[in-house]
Tab-separated table of C-alpha atoms in Angstrom:
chain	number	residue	atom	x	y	z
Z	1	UNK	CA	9.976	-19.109	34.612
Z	2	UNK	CA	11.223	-17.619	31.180
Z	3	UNK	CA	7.880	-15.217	31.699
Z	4	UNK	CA	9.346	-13.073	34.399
Z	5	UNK	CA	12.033	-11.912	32.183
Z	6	UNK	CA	9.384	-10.476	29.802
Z	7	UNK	CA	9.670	-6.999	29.944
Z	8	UNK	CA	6.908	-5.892	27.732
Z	9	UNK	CA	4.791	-8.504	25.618
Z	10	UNK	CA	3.026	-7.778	22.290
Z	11	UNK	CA	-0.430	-9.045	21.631
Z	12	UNK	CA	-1.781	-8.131	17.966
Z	13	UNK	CA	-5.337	-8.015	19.305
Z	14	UNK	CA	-7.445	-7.154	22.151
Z	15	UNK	CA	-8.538	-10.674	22.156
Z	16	UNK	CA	-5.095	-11.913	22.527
Z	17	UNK	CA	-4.271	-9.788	25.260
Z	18	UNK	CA	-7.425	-11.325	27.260
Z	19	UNK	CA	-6.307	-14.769	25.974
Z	20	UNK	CA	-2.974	-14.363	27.741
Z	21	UNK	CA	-4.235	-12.097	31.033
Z	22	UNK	CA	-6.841	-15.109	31.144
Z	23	UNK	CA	-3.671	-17.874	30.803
Z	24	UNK	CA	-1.592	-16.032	33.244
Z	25	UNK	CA	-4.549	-16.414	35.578
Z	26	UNK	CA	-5.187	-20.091	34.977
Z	27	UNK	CA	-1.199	-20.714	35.509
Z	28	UNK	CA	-1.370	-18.639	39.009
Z	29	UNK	CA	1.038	-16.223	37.223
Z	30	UNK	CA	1.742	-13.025	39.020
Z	31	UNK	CA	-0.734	-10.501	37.653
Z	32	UNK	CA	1.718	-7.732	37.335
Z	33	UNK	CA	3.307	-9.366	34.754
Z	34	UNK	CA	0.177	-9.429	33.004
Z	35	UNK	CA	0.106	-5.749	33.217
Z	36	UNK	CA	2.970	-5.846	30.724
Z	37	UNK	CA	1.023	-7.285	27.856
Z	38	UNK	CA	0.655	-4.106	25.454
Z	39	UNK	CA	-1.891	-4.092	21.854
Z	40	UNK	CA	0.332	-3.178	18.929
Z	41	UNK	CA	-2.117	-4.323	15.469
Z	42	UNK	CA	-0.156	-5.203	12.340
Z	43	UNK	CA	0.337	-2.429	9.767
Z	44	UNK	CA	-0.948	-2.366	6.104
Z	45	UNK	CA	-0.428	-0.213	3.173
Z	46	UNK	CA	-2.477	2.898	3.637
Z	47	UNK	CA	-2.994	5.497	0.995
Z	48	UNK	CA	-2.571	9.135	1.605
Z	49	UNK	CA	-5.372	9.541	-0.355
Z	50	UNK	CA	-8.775	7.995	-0.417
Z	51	UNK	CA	-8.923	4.978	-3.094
Z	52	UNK	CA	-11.551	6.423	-5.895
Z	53	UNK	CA	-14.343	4.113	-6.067
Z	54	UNK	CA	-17.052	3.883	-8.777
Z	55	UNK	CA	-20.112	3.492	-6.321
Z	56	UNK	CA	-22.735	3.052	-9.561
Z	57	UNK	CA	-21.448	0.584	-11.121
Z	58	UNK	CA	-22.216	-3.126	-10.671
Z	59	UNK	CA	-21.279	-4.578	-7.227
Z	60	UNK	CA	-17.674	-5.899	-7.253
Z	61	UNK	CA	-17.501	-8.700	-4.527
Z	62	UNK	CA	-14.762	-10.440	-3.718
Z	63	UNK	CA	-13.320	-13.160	-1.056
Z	64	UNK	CA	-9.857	-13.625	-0.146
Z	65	UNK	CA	-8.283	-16.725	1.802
Z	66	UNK	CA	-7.152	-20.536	1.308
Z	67	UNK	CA	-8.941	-23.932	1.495
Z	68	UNK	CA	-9.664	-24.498	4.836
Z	69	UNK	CA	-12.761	-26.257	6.803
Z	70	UNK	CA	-13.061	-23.539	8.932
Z	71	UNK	CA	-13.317	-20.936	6.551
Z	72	UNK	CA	-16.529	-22.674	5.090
Z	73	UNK	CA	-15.938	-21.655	1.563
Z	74	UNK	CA	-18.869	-23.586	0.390
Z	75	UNK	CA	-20.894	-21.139	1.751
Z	76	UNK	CA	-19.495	-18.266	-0.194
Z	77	UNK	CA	-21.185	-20.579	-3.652
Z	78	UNK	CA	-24.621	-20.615	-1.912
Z	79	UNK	CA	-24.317	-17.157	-1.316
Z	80	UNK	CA	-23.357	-16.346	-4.965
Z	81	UNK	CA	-26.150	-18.664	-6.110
Z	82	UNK	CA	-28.707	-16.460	-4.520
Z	83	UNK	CA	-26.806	-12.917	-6.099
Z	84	UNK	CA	-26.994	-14.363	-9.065
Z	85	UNK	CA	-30.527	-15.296	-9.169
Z	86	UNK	CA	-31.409	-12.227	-8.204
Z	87	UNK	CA	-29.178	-9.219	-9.429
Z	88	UNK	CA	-26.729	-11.120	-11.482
Z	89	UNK	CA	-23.831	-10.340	-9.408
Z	90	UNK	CA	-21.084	-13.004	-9.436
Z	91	UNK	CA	-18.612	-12.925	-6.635
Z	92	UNK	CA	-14.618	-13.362	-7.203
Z	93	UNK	CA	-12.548	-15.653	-5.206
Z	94	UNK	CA	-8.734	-15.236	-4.852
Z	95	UNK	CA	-6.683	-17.833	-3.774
Z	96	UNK	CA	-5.641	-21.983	-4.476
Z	97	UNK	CA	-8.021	-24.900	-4.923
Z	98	UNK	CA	-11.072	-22.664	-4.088
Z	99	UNK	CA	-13.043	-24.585	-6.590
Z	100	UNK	CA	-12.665	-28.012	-4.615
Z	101	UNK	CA	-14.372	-26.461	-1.722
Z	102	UNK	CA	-17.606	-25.271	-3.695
Z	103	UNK	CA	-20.318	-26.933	-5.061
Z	104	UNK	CA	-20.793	-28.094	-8.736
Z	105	UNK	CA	-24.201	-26.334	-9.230
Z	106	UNK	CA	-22.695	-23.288	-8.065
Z	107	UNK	CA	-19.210	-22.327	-9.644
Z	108	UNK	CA	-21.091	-20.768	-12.442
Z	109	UNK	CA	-21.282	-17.971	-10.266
Z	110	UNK	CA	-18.530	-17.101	-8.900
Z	111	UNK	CA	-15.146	-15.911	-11.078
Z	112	UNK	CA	-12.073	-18.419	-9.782
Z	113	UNK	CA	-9.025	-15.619	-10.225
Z	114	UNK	CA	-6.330	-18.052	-8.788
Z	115	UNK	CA	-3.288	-17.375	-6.904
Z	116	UNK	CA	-2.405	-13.776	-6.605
Z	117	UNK	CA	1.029	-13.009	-4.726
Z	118	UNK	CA	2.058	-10.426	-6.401
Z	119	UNK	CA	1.050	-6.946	-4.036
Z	120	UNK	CA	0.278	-4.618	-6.821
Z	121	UNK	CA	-2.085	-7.141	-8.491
Z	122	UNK	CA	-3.497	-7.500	-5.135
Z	123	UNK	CA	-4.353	-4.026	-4.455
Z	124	UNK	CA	-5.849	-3.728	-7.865
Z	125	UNK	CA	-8.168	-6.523	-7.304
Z	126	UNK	CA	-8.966	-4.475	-3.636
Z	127	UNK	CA	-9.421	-1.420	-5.494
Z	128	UNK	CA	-11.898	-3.105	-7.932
Z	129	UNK	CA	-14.330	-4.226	-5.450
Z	130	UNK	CA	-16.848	-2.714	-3.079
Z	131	UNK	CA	-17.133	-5.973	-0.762
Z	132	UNK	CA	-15.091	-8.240	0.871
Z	133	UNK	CA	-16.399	-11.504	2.738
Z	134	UNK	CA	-15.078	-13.587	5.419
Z	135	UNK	CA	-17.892	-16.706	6.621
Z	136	UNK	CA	-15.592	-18.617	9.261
Z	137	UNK	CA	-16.286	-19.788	11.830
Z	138	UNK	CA	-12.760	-19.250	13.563
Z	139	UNK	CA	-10.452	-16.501	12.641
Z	140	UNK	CA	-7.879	-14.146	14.485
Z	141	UNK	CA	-7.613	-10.854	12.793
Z	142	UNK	CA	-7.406	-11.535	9.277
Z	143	UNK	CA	-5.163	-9.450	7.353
Z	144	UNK	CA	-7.420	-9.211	3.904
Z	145	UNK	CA	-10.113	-7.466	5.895
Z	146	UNK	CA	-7.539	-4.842	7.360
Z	147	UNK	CA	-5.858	-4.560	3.544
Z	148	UNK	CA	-8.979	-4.340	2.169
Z	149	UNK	CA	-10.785	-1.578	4.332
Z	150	UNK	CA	-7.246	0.534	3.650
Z	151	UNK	CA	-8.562	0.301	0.004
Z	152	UNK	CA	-12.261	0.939	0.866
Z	153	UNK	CA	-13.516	-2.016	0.820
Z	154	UNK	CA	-16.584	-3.073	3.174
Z	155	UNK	CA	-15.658	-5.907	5.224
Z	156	UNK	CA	-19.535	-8.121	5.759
Z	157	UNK	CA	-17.843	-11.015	8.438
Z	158	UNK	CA	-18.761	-13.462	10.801
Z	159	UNK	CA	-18.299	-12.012	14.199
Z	160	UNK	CA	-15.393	-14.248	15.033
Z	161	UNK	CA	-11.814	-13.474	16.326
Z	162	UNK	CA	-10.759	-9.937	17.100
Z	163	UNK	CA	-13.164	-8.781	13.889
Z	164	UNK	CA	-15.395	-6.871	16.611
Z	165	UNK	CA	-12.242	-4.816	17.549
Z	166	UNK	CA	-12.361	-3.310	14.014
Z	167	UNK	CA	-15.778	-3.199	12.591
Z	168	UNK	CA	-18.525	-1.271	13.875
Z	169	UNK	CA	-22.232	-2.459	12.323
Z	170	UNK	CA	-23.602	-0.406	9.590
Z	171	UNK	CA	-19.746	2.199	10.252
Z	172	UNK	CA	-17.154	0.889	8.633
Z	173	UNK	CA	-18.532	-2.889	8.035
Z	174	UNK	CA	-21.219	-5.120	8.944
Z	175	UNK	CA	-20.843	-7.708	11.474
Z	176	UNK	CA	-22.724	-11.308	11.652
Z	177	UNK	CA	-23.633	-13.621	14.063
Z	178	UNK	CA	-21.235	-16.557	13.574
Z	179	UNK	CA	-23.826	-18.963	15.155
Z	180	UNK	CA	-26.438	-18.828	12.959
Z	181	UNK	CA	-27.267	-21.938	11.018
Z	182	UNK	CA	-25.263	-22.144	7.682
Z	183	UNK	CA	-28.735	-21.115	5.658
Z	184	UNK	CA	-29.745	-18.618	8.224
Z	185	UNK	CA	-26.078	-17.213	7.578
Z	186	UNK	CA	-25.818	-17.488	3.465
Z	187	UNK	CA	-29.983	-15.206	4.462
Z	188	UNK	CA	-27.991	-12.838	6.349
Z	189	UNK	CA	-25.144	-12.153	4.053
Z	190	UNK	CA	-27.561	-11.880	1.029
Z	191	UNK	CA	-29.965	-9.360	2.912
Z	192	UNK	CA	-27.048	-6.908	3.930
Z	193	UNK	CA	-25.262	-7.264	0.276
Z	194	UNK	CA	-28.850	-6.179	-1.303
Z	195	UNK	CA	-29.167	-3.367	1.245
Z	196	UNK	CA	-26.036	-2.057	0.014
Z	197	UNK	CA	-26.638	-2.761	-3.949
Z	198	UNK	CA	-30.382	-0.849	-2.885
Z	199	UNK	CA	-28.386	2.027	-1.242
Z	200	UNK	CA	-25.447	3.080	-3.039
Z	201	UNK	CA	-24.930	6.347	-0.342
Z	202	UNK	CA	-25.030	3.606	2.113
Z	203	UNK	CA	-22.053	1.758	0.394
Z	204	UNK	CA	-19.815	4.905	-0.138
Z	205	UNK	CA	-20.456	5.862	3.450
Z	206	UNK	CA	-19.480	2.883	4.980
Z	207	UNK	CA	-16.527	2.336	2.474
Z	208	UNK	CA	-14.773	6.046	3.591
Z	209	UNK	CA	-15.673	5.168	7.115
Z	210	UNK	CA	-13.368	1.834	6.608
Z	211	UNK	CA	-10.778	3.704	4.588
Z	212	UNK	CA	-10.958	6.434	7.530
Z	213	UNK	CA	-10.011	3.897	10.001
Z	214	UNK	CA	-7.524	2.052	8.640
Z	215	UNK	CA	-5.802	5.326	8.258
Z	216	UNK	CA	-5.704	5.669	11.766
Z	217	UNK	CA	-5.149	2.319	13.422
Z	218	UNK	CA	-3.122	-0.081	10.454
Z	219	UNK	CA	-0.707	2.827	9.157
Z	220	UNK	CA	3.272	2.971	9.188
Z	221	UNK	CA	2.954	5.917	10.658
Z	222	UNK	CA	0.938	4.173	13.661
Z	223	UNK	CA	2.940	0.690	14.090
Z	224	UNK	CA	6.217	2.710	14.238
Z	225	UNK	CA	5.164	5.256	16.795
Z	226	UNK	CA	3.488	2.593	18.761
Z	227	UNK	CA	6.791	0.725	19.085
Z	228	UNK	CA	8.779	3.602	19.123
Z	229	UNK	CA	6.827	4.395	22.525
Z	230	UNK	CA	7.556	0.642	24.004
Z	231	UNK	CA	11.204	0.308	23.600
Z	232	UNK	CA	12.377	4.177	24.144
């Protein structure tokens, strides 16, 4: 078995790890080989310096992804609908087709930016905002949430994937229970956004806390040492 020739194995996320230990298990695999399953997350662009943020002004929002069922972009337009009833905050979507996957009565609130592949424009658009969104219902460890908090942003997600292993509630993002109902979620999402537009201290807190930690876990600095230290 190709397996046993596997001298050390890279999992991206906690949650893989356990995904393969568990598969080993299943497959009667020898659990010392298990024991050679090492964590290594992906790197991002970190600043030295903390991204300058303008905490007073109006709440930049802003969701990042493709057209995909499980991503449940529709809920991201009932979600602006109720912003924009209440504080006038639209939210901006980056990425193709997004309008197909949101309903009529509510693209008036949200701004469709398009395609963006270009990194610099990227990180402007991340430096911009205060708030990043992800309402799946499946994910791994989504990149835009790790590039994101390296630029400050607070990550509000569905508790899906490996997005536990990164967020800490009311630290460095907030954390939702993926099964909630779809209106109980859109309720939850709205409540925590308002806390933050309520408490700006709140939102500057948690966005250095974010920044802080991507520092120390997505960095160059940290992906080369860590794989410096499994192949020497």
């Amino acid at each position: 078995n190709i397996v046993y020739r596997i001298n050390k194995r890279v999992a991206i996320t906690k949650k893989v790890k356990n995904d393969l230990q568990l598969f080993y298990a299943e497959n009667n695999i020898d659990k010392m080989l298990s024991e050679r399953i090492v964590v290594i997350n992906n790197k991002v662009t970190t600043p030295t310096t903390p991204p300058v943020k303008n905490f007073s002004e109006p709440l930049k929002i802003l969701f990042v992804g493709r057209p995909d069922k499980v991503k449940r972009i529709h809920l991201i337009g009932k979600i602006a609908q109720q912003l924009y009833s209440t504080r006038k905050i639209q939210i901006d979507l980056i990425g193709p087709d997004l309008e197909k996957e949101i309903d009529e009565k509510n693209k008036s609130f949200i701004n469709f930016k398009g395609v963006i592949t270009n990194a610099v424009q990227l990180n402007e658009e991340y430096n911009k905002a205060h708030i990043i969104l992800i309402v799946s219902v499946r994910e791994g460890l989504p990149m835009v949430i790790m590039e994101g908090m390296a630029l400050g942003v607070v990550p509000i997600c569905t508790n899906v994937g490996a997005l536990s292993e990164i967020i800490s509630n009311s630290v460095n993002g907030f954390l939702i229970n993926e099964k909630l109902n779809e209106d109980e979620l859109v309720s939850r999402f709205f409540e925590i956004i308002l806390r933050l537009d309520n408490d700006r201290e709140l939102l500057r807190r948690v966005s250095e806390n974010a920044y802080s930690f991507a520092v120390e876990n997505f960095s160059k600095t940290k992906f080369n040492s860590e794989y410096q230290k499994l192949l020497c």
